[in-house]
PDB file of C-alpha atoms in Angstrom:
ATOM      1  CA  MET A   1      10.069  98.434  53.024  1.00 43.00           C
ATOM      2  CA  SER A   2      11.831  97.661  56.246  1.00 44.00           C
ATOM      3  CA  ILE A   3      14.999  95.359  55.523  1.00 47.00           C
ATOM      4  CA  SER A   4      16.954  93.655  58.298  1.00 45.00           C
ATOM      5  CA  ARG A   5      20.581  93.137  58.190  1.00 42.00           C
ATOM      6  CA  ARG A   6      19.903  89.394  57.615  1.00 43.00           C
ATOM      7  CA  ASP A   7      17.625  90.570  54.421  1.00 49.00           C
ATOM      8  CA  PHE A   8      20.503  92.814  53.222  1.00 45.00           C
ATOM      9  CA  LEU A   9      22.988  89.815  53.459  1.00 41.00           C
ATOM     10  CA  ARG A  10      20.261  87.593  51.510  1.00 48.00           C
ATOM     11  CA  ILE A  11      19.930  90.226  48.950  1.00 47.00           C
ATOM     12  CA  ALA A  12      23.663  90.809  48.452  1.00 42.00           C
ATOM     13  CA  GLY A  13      23.827  86.892  47.937  1.00 44.00           C
ATOM     14  CA  PHE A  14      21.208  86.888  45.259  1.00 44.00           C
ATOM     15  CA  SER A  15      23.064  89.898  43.494  1.00 43.00           C
ATOM     16  CA  THR A  16      26.152  87.533  43.123  1.00 40.00           C
ATOM     17  CA  LEU A  17      23.875  84.888  41.773  1.00 40.00           C
ATOM     18  CA  PHE A  18      21.861  87.214  39.557  1.00 41.00           C
ATOM     19  CA  GLY A  19      25.210  88.711  38.066  1.00 42.00           C
ATOM     20  CA  LEU A  20      24.735  91.940  39.889  1.00 41.00           C
ATOM     21  CA  GLY A  21      27.739  91.978  41.895  1.00 41.00           C
ATOM     22  CA  ALA A  22      29.207  95.127  39.952  1.00 39.00           C
ATOM     23  CA  LYS A  23      26.581  97.213  41.579  1.00 41.00           C
ATOM     24  CA  ALA A  24      27.074  97.562  45.275  1.00 45.00           C
ATOM     25  CA  ALA A  25      24.383  95.835  47.344  1.00 46.00           C
ATOM     26  CA  PHE A  26      24.110  98.800  49.169  1.00 44.00           C
ATOM     27  CA  GLU A  27      22.951 100.589  46.359  1.00 45.00           C
ATOM     28  CA  MET A  28      20.333  98.017  45.535  1.00 46.00           C
ATOM     29  CA  LEU A  29      18.521  98.698  48.735  1.00 52.00           C
ATOM     30  CA  ALA A  30      17.694 102.299  47.475  1.00 52.00           C
ATOM     31  CA  PRO A  31      13.967 102.537  47.177  1.00 57.00           C
ATOM     32  CA  GLY A  32      12.779 101.531  43.621  1.00 54.00           C
ATOM     33  CA  GLU A  33      16.206 100.320  42.788  1.00 55.00           C
ATOM     34  CA  LEU A  34      15.980  96.838  44.259  1.00 56.00           C
ATOM     35  CA  GLU A  35      12.468  96.071  42.638  1.00 52.00           C
ATOM     36  CA  ALA A  36      13.510  97.102  39.223  1.00 53.00           C
ATOM     37  CA  LYS A  37      16.749  94.979  39.463  1.00 56.00           C
ATOM     38  CA  LEU A  38      15.147  91.675  40.986  1.00 55.00           C
ATOM     39  CA  ALA A  39      11.595  91.732  39.851  1.00 63.00           C
ATOM     40  CA  PRO A  40      11.122  94.416  36.792  1.00 73.00           C
ATOM     41  CA  ASN A  41       7.188  95.164  36.659  1.00 87.00           C
ATOM     42  CA  PRO A  42       5.990  95.304  33.036  1.00 88.00           C
ATOM     43  CA  LYS A  43       3.517  98.007  34.463  1.00 91.00           C
ATOM     44  CA  ALA A  44       6.388 100.276  35.647  1.00 95.00           C
ATOM     45  CA  LEU A  45       6.026 103.723  34.550  1.00 97.00           C
ATOM     46  CA  THR A  46       9.269 104.835  32.379  1.00 96.00           C
ATOM     47  CA  ALA A  47      10.657 107.865  30.851  1.00 97.00           C
ATOM     48  CA  GLN A  48      13.710 108.932  28.975  1.00 98.00           C
ATOM     49  CA  ARG A  49      13.930 111.903  31.169  1.00 98.00           C
ATOM     50  CA  TRP A  50      11.378 112.739  33.884  1.00 98.00           C
ATOM     51  CA  ALA A  51      10.172 116.084  34.654  1.00 98.00           C
ATOM     52  CA  MET A  52       7.453 117.757  36.705  1.00 98.00           C
ATOM     53  CA  VAL A  53       4.869 120.602  35.930  1.00 98.00           C
ATOM     54  CA  VAL A  54       3.192 122.321  38.735  1.00 98.00           C
ATOM     55  CA  ASP A  55       0.217 124.587  37.470  1.00 98.00           C
ATOM     56  CA  MET A  56      -0.019 127.441  39.840  1.00 96.00           C
ATOM     57  CA  ARG A  57      -3.356 128.285  38.476  1.00 95.00           C
ATOM     58  CA  LYS A  58      -4.756 124.909  40.184  1.00 97.00           C
ATOM     59  CA  LEU A  59      -2.575 124.694  43.340  1.00 97.00           C
ATOM     60  CA  ASP A  60      -4.445 126.487  45.962  1.00 95.00           C
ATOM     61  CA  ASP A  61      -3.313 126.062  49.716  1.00 95.00           C
ATOM     62  CA  GLN A  62      -5.552 123.234  50.446  1.00 97.00           C
ATOM     63  CA  THR A  63      -4.189 121.099  47.687  1.00 97.00           C
ATOM     64  CA  ALA A  64      -0.755 122.118  48.462  1.00 98.00           C
ATOM     65  CA  GLN A  65      -1.194 120.710  52.018  1.00 97.00           C
ATOM     66  CA  ARG A  66      -2.771 117.632  50.743  1.00 98.00           C
ATOM     67  CA  CYS A  67       0.236 116.877  48.501  1.00 98.00           C
ATOM     68  CA  ILE A  68       2.631 117.519  51.306  1.00 98.00           C
ATOM     69  CA  GLU A  69       0.666 115.166  53.863  1.00 97.00           C
ATOM     70  CA  ALA A  70       0.408 112.286  51.405  1.00 98.00           C
ATOM     71  CA  CYS A  71       4.189 112.594  50.401  1.00 98.00           C
ATOM     72  CA  HIS A  72       5.306 112.741  54.065  1.00 97.00           C
ATOM     73  CA  ARG A  73       2.773 109.915  55.228  1.00 97.00           C
ATOM     74  CA  ILE A  74       4.024 107.364  52.481  1.00 97.00           C
ATOM     75  CA  HIS A  75       7.656 108.158  52.982  1.00 97.00           C
ATOM     76  CA  ASN A  76       7.629 108.188  56.694  1.00 97.00           C
ATOM     77  CA  VAL A  77       8.796 111.813  57.120  1.00 97.00           C
ATOM     78  CA  PRO A  78       8.903 112.735  60.852  1.00 96.00           C
ATOM     79  CA  ASP A  79       6.910 115.614  62.525  1.00 94.00           C
ATOM     80  CA  PHE A  80       8.984 116.747  65.304  1.00 92.00           C
ATOM     81  CA  GLY A  81       5.880 118.804  66.424  1.00 89.00           C
ATOM     82  CA  ASN A  82       4.021 115.758  66.748  1.00 88.00           C
ATOM     83  CA  PRO A  83       5.829 112.787  68.686  1.00 91.00           C
ATOM     84  CA  VAL A  84       4.435 109.378  69.432  1.00 91.00           C
ATOM     85  CA  ASN A  85       4.892 109.573  73.200  1.00 92.00           C
ATOM     86  CA  PRO A  86       5.002 113.077  74.964  1.00 89.00           C
ATOM     87  CA  GLU A  87       8.276 112.717  76.564  1.00 88.00           C
ATOM     88  CA  ASP A  88       9.819 112.995  73.249  1.00 89.00           C
ATOM     89  CA  GLN A  89       8.254 116.673  72.832  1.00 90.00           C
ATOM     90  CA  VAL A  90      10.649 119.205  71.368  1.00 88.00           C
ATOM     91  CA  ASN A  91      10.433 122.939  71.738  1.00 89.00           C
ATOM     92  CA  PRO A  92       9.605 124.901  68.736  1.00 87.00           C
ATOM     93  CA  GLN A  93      13.161 126.041  68.087  1.00 87.00           C
ATOM     94  CA  ASP A  94      14.546 122.742  67.740  1.00 87.00           C
ATOM     95  CA  GLN A  95      11.151 121.794  65.589  1.00 89.00           C
ATOM     96  CA  ASN A  96      12.474 124.164  63.023  1.00 87.00           C
ATOM     97  CA  ARG A  97      16.129 123.439  63.150  1.00 88.00           C
ATOM     98  CA  TRP A  98      15.506 119.492  62.970  1.00 92.00           C
ATOM     99  CA  GLU A  99      12.805 119.797  60.492  1.00 94.00           C
ATOM    100  CA  ILE A 100      12.534 116.958  57.773  1.00 96.00           C
ATOM    101  CA  LYS A 101      10.982 117.944  54.578  1.00 95.00           C
ATOM    102  CA  TRP A 102      10.420 116.475  51.080  1.00 97.00           C
ATOM    103  CA  LEU A 103       7.790 118.827  49.935  1.00 98.00           C
ATOM    104  CA  TRP A 104       7.263 122.045  51.325  1.00 98.00           C
ATOM    105  CA  LYS A 105       5.480 125.585  50.780  1.00 97.00           C
ATOM    106  CA  GLU A 106       7.449 128.774  50.018  1.00 96.00           C
ATOM    107  CA  LYS A 107       6.613 132.386  48.944  1.00 94.00           C
ATOM    108  CA  PHE A 108       7.454 133.469  45.505  1.00 92.00           C
ATOM    109  CA  GLU A 109      10.150 135.798  46.703  1.00 89.00           C
ATOM    110  CA  HIS A 110      12.159 132.871  48.655  1.00 91.00           C
ATOM    111  CA  ALA A 111      11.201 130.409  45.789  1.00 94.00           C
ATOM    112  CA  PHE A 112      12.275 132.439  42.924  1.00 92.00           C
ATOM    113  CA  PRO A 113      15.009 134.967  44.251  1.00 88.00           C
ATOM    114  CA  GLY A 114      16.045 137.384  41.302  1.00 79.00           C
ATOM    115  CA  GLN A 115      13.048 136.798  39.172  1.00 77.00           C
ATOM    116  CA  GLU A 116      10.800 139.501  40.594  1.00 70.00           C
ATOM    117  CA  GLN A 117       9.134 141.372  37.859  1.00 68.00           C
ATOM    118  CA  PRO A 118       7.282 144.679  39.466  1.00 69.00           C
ATOM    119  CA  TYR A 119       3.532 145.327  39.004  1.00 70.00           C
ATOM    120  CA  VAL A 120       3.473 142.268  36.307  1.00 65.00           C
ATOM    121  CA  ALA A 121       4.400 139.892  39.180  1.00 72.00           C
ATOM    122  CA  GLU A 122       2.020 141.180  42.158  1.00 80.00           C
ATOM    123  CA  ARG A 123      -0.145 138.264  41.789  1.00 81.00           C
ATOM    124  CA  LEU A 124       2.587 135.843  42.217  1.00 84.00           C
ATOM    125  CA  HIS A 125       3.547 137.236  45.838  1.00 85.00           C
ATOM    126  CA  LYS A 126       0.317 136.036  47.146  1.00 87.00           C
ATOM    127  CA  LEU A 127       0.808 132.510  46.229  1.00 92.00           C
ATOM    128  CA  ASN A 128       2.427 129.537  48.181  1.00 95.00           C
ATOM    129  CA  PHE A 129       4.739 127.436  45.737  1.00 97.00           C
ATOM    130  CA  LEU A 130       4.874 123.851  46.433  1.00 98.00           C
ATOM    131  CA  LEU A 131       8.618 122.878  46.341  1.00 98.00           C
ATOM    132  CA  LEU A 132      10.809 119.953  45.989  1.00 98.00           C
ATOM    133  CA  CYS A 133      13.947 118.315  44.664  1.00 98.00           C
ATOM    134  CA  ASN A 134      14.528 119.598  40.982  1.00 98.00           C
ATOM    135  CA  HIS A 135      15.867 116.560  39.882  1.00 98.00           C
ATOM    136  CA  CYS A 136      18.517 118.646  37.965  1.00 98.00           C
ATOM    137  CA  ASN A 137      20.194 117.529  34.790  1.00 97.00           C
ATOM    138  CA  ASN A 138      23.455 118.830  36.082  1.00 97.00           C
ATOM    139  CA  PRO A 139      22.813 118.123  39.935  1.00 98.00           C
ATOM    140  CA  PRO A 140      25.629 119.681  41.867  1.00 98.00           C
ATOM    141  CA  CYS A 141      24.973 117.390  44.843  1.00 98.00           C
ATOM    142  CA  VAL A 142      25.857 114.334  42.814  1.00 98.00           C
ATOM    143  CA  ARG A 143      29.256 115.867  41.998  1.00 97.00           C
ATOM    144  CA  VAL A 144      30.185 116.552  45.668  1.00 98.00           C
ATOM    145  CA  CYS A 145      28.757 113.290  47.416  1.00 98.00           C
ATOM    146  CA  PRO A 146      32.123 111.497  48.575  1.00 97.00           C
ATOM    147  CA  THR A 147      30.257 108.068  48.775  1.00 97.00           C
ATOM    148  CA  LYS A 148      28.073 108.116  45.775  1.00 96.00           C
ATOM    149  CA  ALA A 149      25.150 108.038  48.236  1.00 97.00           C
ATOM    150  CA  THR A 150      23.442 110.388  46.078  1.00 97.00           C
ATOM    151  CA  TRP A 151      23.267 109.728  42.353  1.00 97.00           C
ATOM    152  CA  LYS A 152      21.462 110.508  39.056  1.00 98.00           C
ATOM    153  CA  ARG A 153      19.655 107.654  37.325  1.00 97.00           C
ATOM    154  CA  GLU A 154      19.666 107.391  33.637  1.00 97.00           C
ATOM    155  CA  ASP A 155      15.895 108.753  33.508  1.00 97.00           C
ATOM    156  CA  GLY A 156      16.868 112.066  35.498  1.00 98.00           C
ATOM    157  CA  VAL A 157      15.765 110.849  38.783  1.00 98.00           C
ATOM    158  CA  VAL A 158      18.288 112.041  41.600  1.00 98.00           C
ATOM    159  CA  MET A 159      18.354 109.262  44.449  1.00 97.00           C
ATOM    160  CA  MET A 160      19.343 109.035  47.880  1.00 94.00           C
ATOM    161  CA  ASP A 161      20.932 105.761  49.480  1.00 93.00           C
ATOM    162  CA  GLN A 162      20.672 106.286  53.153  1.00 90.00           C
ATOM    163  CA  HIS A 163      22.854 103.027  53.728  1.00 92.00           C
ATOM    164  CA  ARG A 164      25.712 104.777  52.046  1.00 95.00           C
ATOM    165  CA  CYS A 165      25.292 108.249  53.631  1.00 97.00           C
ATOM    166  CA  ILE A 166      28.095 109.263  55.919  1.00 97.00           C
ATOM    167  CA  GLY A 167      26.235 112.359  56.964  1.00 97.00           C
ATOM    168  CA  CYS A 168      29.065 114.831  55.520  1.00 97.00           C
ATOM    169  CA  ARG A 169      26.364 116.956  54.571  1.00 97.00           C
ATOM    170  CA  TYR A 170      28.144 118.090  51.274  1.00 98.00           C
ATOM    171  CA  CYS A 171      25.126 117.513  49.268  1.00 98.00           C
ATOM    172  CA  MET A 172      23.104 119.918  51.379  1.00 98.00           C
ATOM    173  CA  ALA A 173      25.739 122.592  50.970  1.00 98.00           C
ATOM    174  CA  ALA A 174      25.870 122.224  47.197  1.00 98.00           C
ATOM    175  CA  CYS A 175      22.127 122.179  46.438  1.00 98.00           C
ATOM    176  CA  PRO A 176      21.108 125.492  45.875  1.00 96.00           C
ATOM    177  CA  TYR A 177      17.462 124.817  46.465  1.00 97.00           C
ATOM    178  CA  GLY A 178      17.595 123.527  50.253  1.00 96.00           C
ATOM    179  CA  ALA A 179      15.863 120.290  49.055  1.00 97.00           C
ATOM    180  CA  ARG A 180      17.621 118.045  51.338  1.00 97.00           C
ATOM    181  CA  SER A 181      17.228 117.615  55.082  1.00 97.00           C
ATOM    182  CA  PHE A 182      19.463 116.260  57.754  1.00 97.00           C
ATOM    183  CA  ASN A 183      18.429 113.739  60.298  1.00 96.00           C
ATOM    184  CA  TRP A 184      19.960 115.539  63.652  1.00 95.00           C
ATOM    185  CA  ARG A 185      18.212 112.980  65.993  1.00 92.00           C
ATOM    186  CA  ASN A 186      16.259 109.779  65.644  1.00 94.00           C
ATOM    187  CA  PRO A 187      13.390 110.299  63.324  1.00 95.00           C
ATOM    188  CA  ARG A 188      11.451 107.354  64.242  1.00 95.00           C
ATOM    189  CA  PRO A 189       9.873 108.597  67.518  1.00 95.00           C
ATOM    190  CA  PHE A 190       8.063 111.196  65.596  1.00 96.00           C
ATOM    191  CA  ILE A 191       6.377 108.943  62.993  1.00 96.00           C
ATOM    192  CA  LYS A 192       2.758 108.675  63.999  1.00 91.00           C
ATOM    193  CA  ASN A 193       1.798 106.022  61.831  1.00 93.00           C
ATOM    194  CA  GLU A 194       4.618 104.105  60.049  1.00 95.00           C
ATOM    195  CA  ASN A 195       4.114 102.988  56.600  1.00 96.00           C
ATOM    196  CA  GLN A 196       5.736  99.443  56.753  1.00 95.00           C
ATOM    197  CA  THR A 197       6.421  99.212  52.938  1.00 94.00           C
ATOM    198  CA  TYR A 198       8.756 102.248  53.132  1.00 96.00           C
ATOM    199  CA  PRO A 199      12.030 102.286  55.178  1.00 94.00           C
ATOM    200  CA  THR A 200      12.678 104.689  57.843  1.00 95.00           C
ATOM    201  CA  ARG A 201      15.885 106.596  58.334  1.00 95.00           C
ATOM    202  CA  GLU A 202      18.532 106.826  61.157  1.00 94.00           C
ATOM    203  CA  ILE A 203      20.081 109.701  62.832  1.00 95.00           C
ATOM    204  CA  GLY A 204      23.011 111.153  60.934  1.00 96.00           C
ATOM    205  CA  VAL A 205      21.843 110.796  57.317  1.00 97.00           C
ATOM    206  CA  VAL A 206      20.543 113.038  54.598  1.00 97.00           C
ATOM    207  CA  GLU A 207      16.947 112.423  53.040  1.00 97.00           C
ATOM    208  CA  LYS A 208      15.105 114.242  50.092  1.00 97.00           C
ATOM    209  CA  CYS A 209      12.257 113.676  47.458  1.00 98.00           C
ATOM    210  CA  THR A 210      13.212 110.844  45.125  1.00 97.00           C
ATOM    211  CA  LEU A 211      10.072 111.712  42.743  1.00 98.00           C
ATOM    212  CA  CYS A 212       8.351 108.371  44.195  1.00 98.00           C
ATOM    213  CA  ALA A 213      10.784 106.164  42.454  1.00 97.00           C
ATOM    214  CA  GLU A 214       9.251 103.145  44.449  1.00 96.00           C
ATOM    215  CA  ARG A 215       5.773 104.001  43.173  1.00 97.00           C
ATOM    216  CA  LEU A 216       6.915 104.554  39.386  1.00 97.00           C
ATOM    217  CA  ALA A 217       8.758 101.113  39.805  1.00 96.00           C
ATOM    218  CA  LYS A 218       5.182  99.813  40.571  1.00 95.00           C
ATOM    219  CA  GLY A 219       3.450 101.615  37.738  1.00 97.00           C
ATOM    220  CA  GLN A 220       1.843 104.349  40.166  1.00 97.00           C
ATOM    221  CA  LEU A 221       2.333 108.067  39.934  1.00 98.00           C
ATOM    222  CA  PRO A 222       4.222 110.027  42.532  1.00 98.00           C
ATOM    223  CA  ALA A 223       1.964 110.626  45.598  1.00 98.00           C
ATOM    224  CA  CYS A 224       1.673 114.197  45.213  1.00 98.00           C
ATOM    225  CA  VAL A 225       0.777 113.944  41.572  1.00 98.00           C
ATOM    226  CA  GLU A 226      -1.928 111.350  42.793  1.00 98.00           C
ATOM    227  CA  VAL A 227      -3.947 113.815  45.116  1.00 98.00           C
ATOM    228  CA  SER A 228      -3.278 117.017  43.161  1.00 98.00           C
ATOM    229  CA  ASN A 229      -6.399 117.269  41.096  1.00 97.00           C
ATOM    230  CA  GLY A 230      -4.343 118.012  38.128  1.00 97.00           C
ATOM    231  CA  ALA A 231      -2.146 120.502  39.249  1.00 98.00           C
ATOM    232  CA  LEU A 232       1.100 118.336  39.393  1.00 98.00           C
ATOM    233  CA  THR A 233       1.897 116.568  36.288  1.00 98.00           C
ATOM    234  CA  VAL A 234       4.894 114.186  35.619  1.00 98.00           C
ATOM    235  CA  GLY A 235       5.933 112.854  32.256  1.00 98.00           C
ATOM    236  CA  ASP A 236       8.719 112.262  29.898  1.00 98.00           C
ATOM    237  CA  LEU A 237      10.306 115.415  28.707  1.00 98.00           C
ATOM    238  CA  ASN A 238      11.945 113.626  25.610  1.00 97.00           C
ATOM    239  CA  ASP A 239       8.553 112.711  24.561  1.00 98.00           C
ATOM    240  CA  ALA A 240       7.011 115.426  22.318  1.00 97.00           C
ATOM    241  CA  LYS A 241       3.554 113.694  22.817  1.00 97.00           C
ATOM    242  CA  SER A 242       3.845 113.614  26.633  1.00 98.00           C
ATOM    243  CA  LYS A 243       1.621 115.658  28.977  1.00 98.00           C
ATOM    244  CA  VAL A 244       4.368 117.682  30.160  1.00 98.00           C
ATOM    245  CA  ARG A 245       5.439 118.730  26.771  1.00 98.00           C
ATOM    246  CA  GLU A 246       2.005 119.582  25.928  1.00 98.00           C
ATOM    247  CA  LEU A 247       1.947 121.828  29.188  1.00 98.00           C
ATOM    248  CA  LEU A 248       5.250 123.335  28.249  1.00 98.00           C
ATOM    249  CA  ARG A 249       4.281 124.210  24.836  1.00 98.00           C
ATOM    250  CA  ALA A 250       0.995 125.901  25.873  1.00 98.00           C
ATOM    251  CA  ASN A 251       2.000 127.786  28.840  1.00 97.00           C
ATOM    252  CA  PHE A 252       4.682 129.989  30.124  1.00 94.00           C
ATOM    253  CA  THR A 253       6.858 128.439  32.720  1.00 96.00           C
ATOM    254  CA  ILE A 254       9.524 129.482  35.331  1.00 95.00           C
ATOM    255  CA  ARG A 255      12.098 127.438  36.883  1.00 97.00           C
ATOM    256  CA  ARG A 256      14.044 127.900  40.318  1.00 97.00           C
ATOM    257  CA  LYS A 257      17.416 129.363  39.790  1.00 95.00           C
ATOM    258  CA  PRO A 258      18.013 128.337  36.221  1.00 92.00           C
ATOM    259  CA  GLN A 259      20.919 130.687  36.150  1.00 92.00           C
ATOM    260  CA  LEU A 260      23.138 128.593  38.298  1.00 95.00           C
ATOM    261  CA  GLY A 261      23.319 125.863  35.540  1.00 95.00           C
ATOM    262  CA  SER A 262      21.977 122.856  37.481  1.00 97.00           C
ATOM    263  CA  ASN A 263      18.987 122.626  34.870  1.00 97.00           C
ATOM    264  CA  PRO A 264      16.200 121.869  37.225  1.00 98.00           C
ATOM    265  CA  GLN A 265      13.415 119.925  35.974  1.00 98.00           C
ATOM    266  CA  VAL A 266      10.353 121.014  37.658  1.00 98.00           C
ATOM    267  CA  TYR A 267       8.376 123.788  36.011  1.00 98.00           C
ATOM    268  CA  TYR A 268       5.884 126.191  37.150  1.00 98.00           C
ATOM    269  CA  ILE A 269       2.885 127.635  35.206  1.00 97.00           C
ATOM    270  CA  VAL A 270       2.421 131.069  36.594  1.00 92.00           C
TER     271      VAL A 270
END
């Protein structure tokens, strides 16, 4: 949703009328939050504690790429190797340095350092794991953010509010998963087909996966889950009858760097 300054002031006024003044209007502009406060959708997908299971037996490279493209297309994630105008072309080194990623692929040894099992895990080294924000139970990024631009919702989703982000990058330093990206330059010239229903960002702010909070609020699955052909599953970890609990009961799973104590909530069936 593209929101102008005038719209923001109008919304801020509504927040007062509806008695929501205790919550800063800046926070209300976060994707999914505004809709949830002003117009609750009875069809919204809810959970006491959201979690994701990635089934690596079903996730081939083609499926992983489809998930990445769906996520980045819907959320206006810029592609610095593919500018709208040729004069905005950047060299490959800068493309890597400026890369914005919400969902990406990584080899086992980089995704799960310290979990290598000789011989038993040979198969794993051939796989490309799909990585994203782990929406940790104990997110270090939330603790270090000086402006509360990043916060954890009651249902466990770790959110980002670009309007409050001052670009200090403390959250990037604190995140042990490299799940955040910083806009070193204006990303808008590098969005080929802008999704008008989702905000674009500005230079100098951090961004990341929000588990498609804006889609959950409308009763839709996260975009990556929707196109994964069953390789990705989200659900309520607190519900013993949920699909994620069923998968966790029936399969051996690993998580990224659980020894650090952040309690990541993305599980991988290997």
